[in-house]
XYZ file of N, CA, C and O in Angstrom:
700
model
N -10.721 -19.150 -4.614
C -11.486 -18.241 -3.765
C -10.598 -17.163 -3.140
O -10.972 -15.991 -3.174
N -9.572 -17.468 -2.639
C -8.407 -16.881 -1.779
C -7.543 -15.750 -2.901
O -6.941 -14.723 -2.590
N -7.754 -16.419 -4.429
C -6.922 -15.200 -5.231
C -7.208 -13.984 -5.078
O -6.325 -13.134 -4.969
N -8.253 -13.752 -5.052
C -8.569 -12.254 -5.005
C -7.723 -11.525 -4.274
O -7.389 -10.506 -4.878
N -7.010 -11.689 -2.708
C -6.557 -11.212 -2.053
C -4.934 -11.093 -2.234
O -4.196 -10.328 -1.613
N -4.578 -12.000 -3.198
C -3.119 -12.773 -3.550
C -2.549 -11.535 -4.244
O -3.017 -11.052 -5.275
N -1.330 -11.002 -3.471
C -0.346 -9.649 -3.728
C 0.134 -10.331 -5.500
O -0.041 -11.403 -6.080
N 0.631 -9.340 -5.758
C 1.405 -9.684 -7.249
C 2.852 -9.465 -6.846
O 3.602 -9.798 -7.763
N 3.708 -8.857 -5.404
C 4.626 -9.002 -4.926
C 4.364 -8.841 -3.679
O 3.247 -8.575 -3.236
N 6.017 -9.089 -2.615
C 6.150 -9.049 -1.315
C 7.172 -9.019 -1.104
O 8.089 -9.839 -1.163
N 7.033 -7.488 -0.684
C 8.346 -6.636 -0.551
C 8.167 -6.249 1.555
O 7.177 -6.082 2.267
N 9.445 -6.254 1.805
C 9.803 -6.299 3.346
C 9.365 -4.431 3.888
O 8.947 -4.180 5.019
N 9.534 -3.595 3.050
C 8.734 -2.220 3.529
C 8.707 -1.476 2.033
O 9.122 -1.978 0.988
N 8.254 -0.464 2.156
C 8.285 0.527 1.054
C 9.279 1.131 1.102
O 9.317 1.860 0.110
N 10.148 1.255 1.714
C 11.753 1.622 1.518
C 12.281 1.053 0.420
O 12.820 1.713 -0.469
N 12.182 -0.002 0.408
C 12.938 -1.234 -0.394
C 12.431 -0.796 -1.657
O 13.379 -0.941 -2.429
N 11.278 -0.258 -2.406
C 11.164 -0.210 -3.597
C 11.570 0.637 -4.260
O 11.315 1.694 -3.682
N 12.209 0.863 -5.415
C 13.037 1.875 -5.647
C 12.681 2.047 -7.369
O 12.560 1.063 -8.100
N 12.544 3.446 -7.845
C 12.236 4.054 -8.967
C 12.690 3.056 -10.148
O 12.009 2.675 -11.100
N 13.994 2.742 -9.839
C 14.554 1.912 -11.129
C 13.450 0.805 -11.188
O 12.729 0.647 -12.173
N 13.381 0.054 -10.050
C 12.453 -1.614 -10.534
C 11.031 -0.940 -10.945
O 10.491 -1.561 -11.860
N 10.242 0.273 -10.444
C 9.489 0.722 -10.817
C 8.889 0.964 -12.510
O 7.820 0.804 -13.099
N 10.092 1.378 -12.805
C 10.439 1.311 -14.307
C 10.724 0.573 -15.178
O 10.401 0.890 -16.322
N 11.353 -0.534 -14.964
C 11.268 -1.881 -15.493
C 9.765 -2.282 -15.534
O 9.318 -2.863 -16.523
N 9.319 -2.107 -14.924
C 7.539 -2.802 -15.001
C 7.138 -2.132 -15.624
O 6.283 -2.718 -16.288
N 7.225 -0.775 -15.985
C 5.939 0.163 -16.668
C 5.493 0.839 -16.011
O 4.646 1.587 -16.500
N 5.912 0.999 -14.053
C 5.032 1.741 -13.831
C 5.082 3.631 -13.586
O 6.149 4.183 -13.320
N 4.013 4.271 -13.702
C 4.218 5.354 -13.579
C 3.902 6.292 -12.662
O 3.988 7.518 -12.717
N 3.498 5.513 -11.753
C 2.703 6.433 -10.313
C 2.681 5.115 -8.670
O 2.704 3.904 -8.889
N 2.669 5.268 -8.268
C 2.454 4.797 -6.595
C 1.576 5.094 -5.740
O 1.629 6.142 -5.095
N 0.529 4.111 -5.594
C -0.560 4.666 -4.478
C -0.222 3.318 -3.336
O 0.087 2.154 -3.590
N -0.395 3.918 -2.186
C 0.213 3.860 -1.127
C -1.087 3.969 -0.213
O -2.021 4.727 -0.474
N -1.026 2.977 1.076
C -1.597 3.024 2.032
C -1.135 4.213 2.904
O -0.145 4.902 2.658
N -1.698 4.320 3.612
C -1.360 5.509 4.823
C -0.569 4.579 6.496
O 0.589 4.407 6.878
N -1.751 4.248 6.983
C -0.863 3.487 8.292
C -0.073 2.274 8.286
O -0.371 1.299 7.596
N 0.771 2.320 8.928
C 1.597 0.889 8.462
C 2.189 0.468 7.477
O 2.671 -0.664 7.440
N 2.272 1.575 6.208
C 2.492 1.131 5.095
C 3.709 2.145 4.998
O 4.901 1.871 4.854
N 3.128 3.332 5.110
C 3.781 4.802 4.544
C 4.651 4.811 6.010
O 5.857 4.638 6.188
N 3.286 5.151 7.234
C 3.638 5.829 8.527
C 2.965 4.599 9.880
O 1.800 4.220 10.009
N 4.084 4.251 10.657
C 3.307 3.692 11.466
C 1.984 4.579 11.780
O 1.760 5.741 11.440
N 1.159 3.671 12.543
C -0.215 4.431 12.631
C -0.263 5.442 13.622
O -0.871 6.512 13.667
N 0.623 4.789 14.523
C 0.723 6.278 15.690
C 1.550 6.843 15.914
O 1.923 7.111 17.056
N 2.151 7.235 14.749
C 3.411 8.337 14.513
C 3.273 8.585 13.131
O 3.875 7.944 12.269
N 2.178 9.871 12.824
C 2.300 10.864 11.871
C 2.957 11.161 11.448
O 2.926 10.973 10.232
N 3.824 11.693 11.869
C 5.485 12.616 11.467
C 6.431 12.162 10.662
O 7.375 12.817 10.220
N 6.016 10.233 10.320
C 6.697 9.249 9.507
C 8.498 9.191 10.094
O 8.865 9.418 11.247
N 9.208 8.897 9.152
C 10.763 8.807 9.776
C 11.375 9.369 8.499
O 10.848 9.689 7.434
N 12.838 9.400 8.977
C 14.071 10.006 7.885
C 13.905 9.422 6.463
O 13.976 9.988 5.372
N 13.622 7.909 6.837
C 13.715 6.766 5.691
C 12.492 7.141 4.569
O 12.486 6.794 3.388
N 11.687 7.771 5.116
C 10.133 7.433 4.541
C 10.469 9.141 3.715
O 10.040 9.280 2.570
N 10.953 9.896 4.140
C 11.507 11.394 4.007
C 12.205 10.931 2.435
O 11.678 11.047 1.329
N 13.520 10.396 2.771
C 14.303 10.078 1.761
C 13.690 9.594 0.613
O 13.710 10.091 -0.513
N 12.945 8.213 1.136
C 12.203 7.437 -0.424
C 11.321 8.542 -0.986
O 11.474 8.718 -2.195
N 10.499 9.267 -0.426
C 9.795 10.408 -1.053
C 10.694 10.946 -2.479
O 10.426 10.830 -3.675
N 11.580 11.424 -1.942
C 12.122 12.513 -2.299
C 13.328 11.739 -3.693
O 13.884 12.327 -4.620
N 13.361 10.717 -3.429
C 13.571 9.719 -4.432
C 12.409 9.245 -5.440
O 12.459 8.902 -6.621
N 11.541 9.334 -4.697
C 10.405 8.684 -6.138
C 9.878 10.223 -6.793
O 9.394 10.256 -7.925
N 10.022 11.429 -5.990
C 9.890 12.737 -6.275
C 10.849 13.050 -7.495
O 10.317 13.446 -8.532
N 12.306 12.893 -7.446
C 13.415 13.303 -8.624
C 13.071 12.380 -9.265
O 13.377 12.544 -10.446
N 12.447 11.233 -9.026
C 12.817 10.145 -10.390
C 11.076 10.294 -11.337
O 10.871 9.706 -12.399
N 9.962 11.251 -10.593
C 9.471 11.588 -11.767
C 7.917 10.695 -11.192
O 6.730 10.792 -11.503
N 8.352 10.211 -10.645
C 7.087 8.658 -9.605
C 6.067 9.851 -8.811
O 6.758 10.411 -7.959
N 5.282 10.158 -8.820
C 3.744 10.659 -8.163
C 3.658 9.919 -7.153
O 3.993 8.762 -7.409
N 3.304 10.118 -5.954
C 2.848 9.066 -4.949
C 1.644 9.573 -4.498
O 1.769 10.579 -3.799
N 0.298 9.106 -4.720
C -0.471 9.679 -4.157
C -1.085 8.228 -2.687
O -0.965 7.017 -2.874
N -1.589 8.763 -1.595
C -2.049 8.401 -0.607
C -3.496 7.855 -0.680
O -4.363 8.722 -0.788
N -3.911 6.554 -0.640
C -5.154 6.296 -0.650
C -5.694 5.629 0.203
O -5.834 4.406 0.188
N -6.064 6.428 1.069
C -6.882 5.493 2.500
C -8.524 5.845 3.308
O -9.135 6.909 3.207
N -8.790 5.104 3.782
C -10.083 4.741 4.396
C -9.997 5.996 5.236
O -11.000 6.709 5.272
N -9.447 6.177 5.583
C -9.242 7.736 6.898
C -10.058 8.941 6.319
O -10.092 9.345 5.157
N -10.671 9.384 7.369
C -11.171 10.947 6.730
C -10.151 12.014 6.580
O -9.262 12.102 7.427
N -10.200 12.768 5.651
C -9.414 13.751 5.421
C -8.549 14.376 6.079
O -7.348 14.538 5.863
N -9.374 14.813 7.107
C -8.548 15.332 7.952
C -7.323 14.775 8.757
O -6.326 15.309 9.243
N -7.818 13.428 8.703
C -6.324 12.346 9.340
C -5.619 12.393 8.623
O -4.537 12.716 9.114
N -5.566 12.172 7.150
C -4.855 12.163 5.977
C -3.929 12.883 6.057
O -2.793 12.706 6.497
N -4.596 14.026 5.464
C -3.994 15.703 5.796
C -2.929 15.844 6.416
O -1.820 15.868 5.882
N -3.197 15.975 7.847
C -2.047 15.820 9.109
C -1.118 14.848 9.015
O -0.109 14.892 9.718
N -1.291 14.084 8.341
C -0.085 12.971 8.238
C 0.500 12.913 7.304
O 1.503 12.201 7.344
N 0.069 13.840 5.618
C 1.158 13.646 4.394
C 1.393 15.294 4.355
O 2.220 15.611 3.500
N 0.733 16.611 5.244
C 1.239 17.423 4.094
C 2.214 18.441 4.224
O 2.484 19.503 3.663
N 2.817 17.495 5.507
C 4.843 17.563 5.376
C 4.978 17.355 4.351
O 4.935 18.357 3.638
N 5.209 16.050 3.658
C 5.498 15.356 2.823
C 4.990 15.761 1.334
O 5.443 15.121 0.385
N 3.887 17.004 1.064
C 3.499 17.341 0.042
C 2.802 16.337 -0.378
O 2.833 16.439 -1.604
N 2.064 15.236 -0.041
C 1.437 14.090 -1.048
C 0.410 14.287 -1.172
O -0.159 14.908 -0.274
N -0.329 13.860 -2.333
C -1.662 13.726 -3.090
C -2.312 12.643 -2.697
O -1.704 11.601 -2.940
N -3.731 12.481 -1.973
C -4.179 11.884 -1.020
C -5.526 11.838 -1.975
O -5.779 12.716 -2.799
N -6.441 10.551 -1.712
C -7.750 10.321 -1.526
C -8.463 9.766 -0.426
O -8.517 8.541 -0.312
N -9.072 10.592 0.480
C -9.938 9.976 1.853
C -11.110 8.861 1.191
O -11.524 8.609 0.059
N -11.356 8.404 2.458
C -12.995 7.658 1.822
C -12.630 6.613 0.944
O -13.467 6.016 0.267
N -11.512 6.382 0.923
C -11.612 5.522 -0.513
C -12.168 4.124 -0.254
O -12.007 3.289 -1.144
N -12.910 3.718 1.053
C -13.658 2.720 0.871
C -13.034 1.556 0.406
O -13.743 0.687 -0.101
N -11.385 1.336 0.526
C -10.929 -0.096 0.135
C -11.535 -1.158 1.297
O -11.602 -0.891 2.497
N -11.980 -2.478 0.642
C -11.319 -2.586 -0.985
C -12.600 -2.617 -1.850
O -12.772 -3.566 -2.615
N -13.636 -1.472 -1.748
C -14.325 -1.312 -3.457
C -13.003 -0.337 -4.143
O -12.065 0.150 -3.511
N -13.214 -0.256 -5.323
C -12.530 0.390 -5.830
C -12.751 1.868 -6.356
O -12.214 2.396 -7.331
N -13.520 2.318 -5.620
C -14.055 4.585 -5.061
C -12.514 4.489 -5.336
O -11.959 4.527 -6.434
N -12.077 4.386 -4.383
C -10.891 5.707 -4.389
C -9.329 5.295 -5.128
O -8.287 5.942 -5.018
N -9.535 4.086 -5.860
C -8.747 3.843 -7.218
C -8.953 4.291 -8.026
O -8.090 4.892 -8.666
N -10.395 4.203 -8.444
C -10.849 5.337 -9.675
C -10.397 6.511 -9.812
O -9.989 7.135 -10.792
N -10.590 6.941 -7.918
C -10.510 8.468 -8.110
C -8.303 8.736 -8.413
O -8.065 9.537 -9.317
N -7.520 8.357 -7.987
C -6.462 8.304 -8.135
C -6.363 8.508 -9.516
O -5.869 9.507 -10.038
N -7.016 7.196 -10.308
C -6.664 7.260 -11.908
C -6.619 8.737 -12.490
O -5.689 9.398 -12.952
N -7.932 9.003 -12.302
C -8.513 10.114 -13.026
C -7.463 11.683 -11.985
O -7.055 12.803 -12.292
N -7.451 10.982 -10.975
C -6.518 12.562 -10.738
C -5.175 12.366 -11.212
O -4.469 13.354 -11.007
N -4.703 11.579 -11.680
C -2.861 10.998 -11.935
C -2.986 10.888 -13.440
O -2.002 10.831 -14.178
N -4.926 10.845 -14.089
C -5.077 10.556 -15.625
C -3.714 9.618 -16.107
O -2.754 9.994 -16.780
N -3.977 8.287 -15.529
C -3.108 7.260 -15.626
C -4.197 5.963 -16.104
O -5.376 6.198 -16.371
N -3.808 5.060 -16.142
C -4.539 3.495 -16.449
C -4.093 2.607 -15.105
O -2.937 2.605 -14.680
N -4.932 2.030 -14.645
C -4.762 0.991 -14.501
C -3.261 0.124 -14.406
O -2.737 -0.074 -13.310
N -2.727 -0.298 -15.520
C -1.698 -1.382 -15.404
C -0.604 0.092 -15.681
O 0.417 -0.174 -16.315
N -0.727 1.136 -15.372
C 0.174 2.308 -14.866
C 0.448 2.446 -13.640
O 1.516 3.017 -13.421
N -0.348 2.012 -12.462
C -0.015 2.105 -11.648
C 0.271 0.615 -10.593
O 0.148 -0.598 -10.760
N 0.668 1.427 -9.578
C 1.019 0.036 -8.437
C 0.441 0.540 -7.217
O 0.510 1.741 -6.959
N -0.113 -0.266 -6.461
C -0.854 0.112 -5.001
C 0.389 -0.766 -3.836
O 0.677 -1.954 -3.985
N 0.901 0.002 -2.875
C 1.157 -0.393 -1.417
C 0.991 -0.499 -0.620
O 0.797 0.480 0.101
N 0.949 -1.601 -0.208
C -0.059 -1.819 1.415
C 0.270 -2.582 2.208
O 1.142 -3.294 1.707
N 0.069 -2.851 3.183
C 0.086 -3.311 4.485
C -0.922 -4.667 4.713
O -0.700 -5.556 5.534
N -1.968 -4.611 3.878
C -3.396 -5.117 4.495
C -3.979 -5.608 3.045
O -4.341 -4.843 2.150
N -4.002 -7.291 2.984
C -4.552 -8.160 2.096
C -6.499 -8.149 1.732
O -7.202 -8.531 0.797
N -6.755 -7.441 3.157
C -7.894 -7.533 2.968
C -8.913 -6.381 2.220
O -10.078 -6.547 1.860
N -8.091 -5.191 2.116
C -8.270 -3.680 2.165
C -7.049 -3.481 1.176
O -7.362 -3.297 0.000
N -5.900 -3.491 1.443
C -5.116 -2.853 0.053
C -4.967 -3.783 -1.221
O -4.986 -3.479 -2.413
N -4.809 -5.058 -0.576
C -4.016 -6.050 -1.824
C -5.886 -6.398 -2.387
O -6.111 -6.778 -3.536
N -6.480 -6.284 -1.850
C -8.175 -6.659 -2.420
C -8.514 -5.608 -3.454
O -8.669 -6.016 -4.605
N -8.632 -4.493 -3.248
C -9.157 -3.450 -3.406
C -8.393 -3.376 -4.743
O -9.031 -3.428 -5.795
N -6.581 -3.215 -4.742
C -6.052 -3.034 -6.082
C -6.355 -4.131 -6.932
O -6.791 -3.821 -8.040
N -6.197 -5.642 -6.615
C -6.807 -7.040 -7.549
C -8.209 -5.921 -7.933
O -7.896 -5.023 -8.714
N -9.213 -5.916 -7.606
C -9.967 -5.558 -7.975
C -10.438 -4.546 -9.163
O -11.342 -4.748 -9.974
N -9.625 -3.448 -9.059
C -9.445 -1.672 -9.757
C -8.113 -2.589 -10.998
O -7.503 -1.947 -11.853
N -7.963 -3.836 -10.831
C -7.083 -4.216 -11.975
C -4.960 -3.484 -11.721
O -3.964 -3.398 -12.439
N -5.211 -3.261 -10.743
C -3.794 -2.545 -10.496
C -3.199 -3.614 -9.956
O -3.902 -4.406 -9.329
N -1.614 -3.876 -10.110
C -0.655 -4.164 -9.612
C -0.746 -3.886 -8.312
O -1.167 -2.820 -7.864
N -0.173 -5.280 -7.347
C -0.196 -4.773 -6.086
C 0.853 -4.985 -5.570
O 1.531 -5.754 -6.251
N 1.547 -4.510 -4.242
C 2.809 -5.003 -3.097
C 2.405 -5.336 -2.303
O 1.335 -4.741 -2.183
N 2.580 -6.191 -1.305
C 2.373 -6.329 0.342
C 3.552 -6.007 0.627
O 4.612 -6.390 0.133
N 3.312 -5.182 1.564
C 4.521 -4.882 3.123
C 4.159 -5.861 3.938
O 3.280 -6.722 3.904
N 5.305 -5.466 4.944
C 5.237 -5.837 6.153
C 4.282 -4.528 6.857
O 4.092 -3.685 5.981
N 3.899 -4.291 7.642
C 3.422 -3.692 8.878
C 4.858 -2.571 9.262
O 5.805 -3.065 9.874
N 4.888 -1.593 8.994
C 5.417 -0.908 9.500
C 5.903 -1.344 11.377
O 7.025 -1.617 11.804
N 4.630 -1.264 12.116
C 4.586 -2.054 13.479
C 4.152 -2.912 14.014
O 3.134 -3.182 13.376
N 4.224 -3.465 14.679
C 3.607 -4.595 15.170
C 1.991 -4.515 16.207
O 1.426 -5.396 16.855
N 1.638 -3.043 15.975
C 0.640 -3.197 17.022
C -0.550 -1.795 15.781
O -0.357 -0.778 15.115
N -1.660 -2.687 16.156
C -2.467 -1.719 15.086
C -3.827 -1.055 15.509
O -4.242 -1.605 16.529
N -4.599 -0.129 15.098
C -5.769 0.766 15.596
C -7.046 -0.403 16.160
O -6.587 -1.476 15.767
N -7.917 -0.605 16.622
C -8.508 -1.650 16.853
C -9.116 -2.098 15.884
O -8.952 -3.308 15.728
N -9.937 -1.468 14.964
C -10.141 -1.760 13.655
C -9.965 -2.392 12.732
O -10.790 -2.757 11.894
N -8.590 -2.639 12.801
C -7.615 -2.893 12.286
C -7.229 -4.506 12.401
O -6.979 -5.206 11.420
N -7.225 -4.970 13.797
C -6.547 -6.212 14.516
C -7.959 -6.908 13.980
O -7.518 -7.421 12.952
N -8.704 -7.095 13.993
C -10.235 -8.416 13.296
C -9.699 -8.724 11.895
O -9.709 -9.881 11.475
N -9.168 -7.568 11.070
C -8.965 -8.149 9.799
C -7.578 -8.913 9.915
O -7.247 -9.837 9.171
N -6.793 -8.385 10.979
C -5.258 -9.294 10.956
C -5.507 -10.909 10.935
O -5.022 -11.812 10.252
N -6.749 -10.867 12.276
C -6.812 -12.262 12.264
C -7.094 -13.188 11.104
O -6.686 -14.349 11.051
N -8.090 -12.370 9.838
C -8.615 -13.209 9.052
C -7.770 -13.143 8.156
O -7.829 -13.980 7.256
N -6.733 -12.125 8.139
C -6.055 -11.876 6.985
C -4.410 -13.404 7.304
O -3.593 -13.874 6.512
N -4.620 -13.619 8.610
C -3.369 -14.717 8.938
C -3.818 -15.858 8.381
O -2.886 -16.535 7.945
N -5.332 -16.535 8.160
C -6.228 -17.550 8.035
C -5.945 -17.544 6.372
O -5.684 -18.602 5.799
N -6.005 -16.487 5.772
C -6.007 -16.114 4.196
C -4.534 -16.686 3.908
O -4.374 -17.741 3.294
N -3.292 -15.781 4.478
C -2.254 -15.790 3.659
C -1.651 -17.485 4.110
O -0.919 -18.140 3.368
N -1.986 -17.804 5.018
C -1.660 -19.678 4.997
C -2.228 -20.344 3.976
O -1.738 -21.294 3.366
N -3.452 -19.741 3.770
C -3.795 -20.703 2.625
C -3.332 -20.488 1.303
O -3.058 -21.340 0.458
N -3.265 -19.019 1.201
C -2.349 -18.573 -0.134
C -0.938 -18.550 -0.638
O -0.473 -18.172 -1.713
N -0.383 -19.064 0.443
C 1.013 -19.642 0.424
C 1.262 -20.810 0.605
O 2.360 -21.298 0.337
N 0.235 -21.495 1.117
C -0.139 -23.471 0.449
C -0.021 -23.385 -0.593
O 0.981 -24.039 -0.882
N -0.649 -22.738 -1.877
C -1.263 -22.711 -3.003
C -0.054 -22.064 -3.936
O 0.226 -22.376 -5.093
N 0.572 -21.079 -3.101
C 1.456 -20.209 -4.135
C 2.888 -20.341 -3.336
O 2.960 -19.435 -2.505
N 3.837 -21.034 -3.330
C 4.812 -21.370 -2.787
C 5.750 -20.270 -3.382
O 6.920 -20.482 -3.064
N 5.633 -19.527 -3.897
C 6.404 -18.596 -4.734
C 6.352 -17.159 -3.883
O 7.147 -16.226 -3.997
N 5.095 -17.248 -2.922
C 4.698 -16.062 -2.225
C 5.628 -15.694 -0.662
O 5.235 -15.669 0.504
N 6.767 -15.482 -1.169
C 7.785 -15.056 -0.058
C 8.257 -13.543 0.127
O 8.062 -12.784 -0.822
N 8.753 -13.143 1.070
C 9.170 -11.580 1.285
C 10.164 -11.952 0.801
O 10.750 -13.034 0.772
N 10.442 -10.460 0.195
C 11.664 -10.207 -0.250
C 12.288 -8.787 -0.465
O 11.716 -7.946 0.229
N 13.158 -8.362 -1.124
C 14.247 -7.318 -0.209
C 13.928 -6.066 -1.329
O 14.431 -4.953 -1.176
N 13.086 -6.372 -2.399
C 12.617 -5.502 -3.352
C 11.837 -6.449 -4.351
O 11.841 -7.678 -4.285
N 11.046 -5.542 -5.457
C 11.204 -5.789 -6.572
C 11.712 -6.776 -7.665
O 11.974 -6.322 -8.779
N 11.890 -8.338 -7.357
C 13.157 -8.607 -8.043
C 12.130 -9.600 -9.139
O 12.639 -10.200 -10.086
């Protein structure tokens, strides 16, 4: 019952993932949560680190597009320092705004990888659209209110999915 939600890795932030392990898998693009994942939620402006990995998955050829529940306009204001390719609305976790990624990146499926923060909404949504998924950590420790109902159910989930999958540990990348 609980698979659905079950990451295919668990990586400690999106810093940690890096173009090379990207490439070993096959993959060819990165869709990415927005709060907590990319940018804490209440700091837009992101950090140096989040600057750098850009600009690393940028030379190495990696697309990152942004796919989150936020309306546009939040989006907007928060990637287009950063130049990124965004889908609002995307309604995770149906899979609207995976589709729409595919078809704008004209990629497949087991081409791409989704990053997220949130088992219930990112790691659901990609199981679902058939994509590869990551769990982060939480950028921060404190989240939009919205946000904190699914933490709780999402703490109830990953105990049981790490009863079941003893293999399901953080780790420092990709490995």
């Amino acid at each position: 019952m609980f698979s659905k939600f079950k990451p295919t890795w668990m990586v400690d932030a999106i810093y940690k993932i890096t173009p090379e392990q990207l490439r070993k898998l096959g993959v060819k693009a990165v869709l990415t949560d927005l709060d907590n994942t990319l940018i804490a939620w209440n700091n837009p402006d992101g950090t140096e680190e989040l600057l750098v990995w850009i600009e690393e998955m940028r030379n190495a050829g990696f697309p990152v597009v942004v796919i989150s529940n936020n309306k546009a306009s939040r989006i907007k204001r928060a990637v287009e320092n950063f130049e990124l390719a965004y889908v609002s609305r995307a309604l995770k976790p149906l899979t609207k705004g995976f589709k729409e990624a595919e078809e704008m990146l004209n990629l497949k499926p087991e081409e791409l990888v989704m990053v997220g923060d949130q088992i219930m909404t990112d790691i659901r949504g990609a199981n679902a659209a058939g994509v590869r998924s990551i769990l982060v950590r939480p950028i921060v420790d404190t989240d939009g209110w919205n946000t904190r109902i699914n933490r709780f159910f999402e703490r109830l989930i990953m105990k049981q999915l790490t009863k079941k999958n003893p293999d399901m540990v953080w780790k420092g990348g990709l490995e």
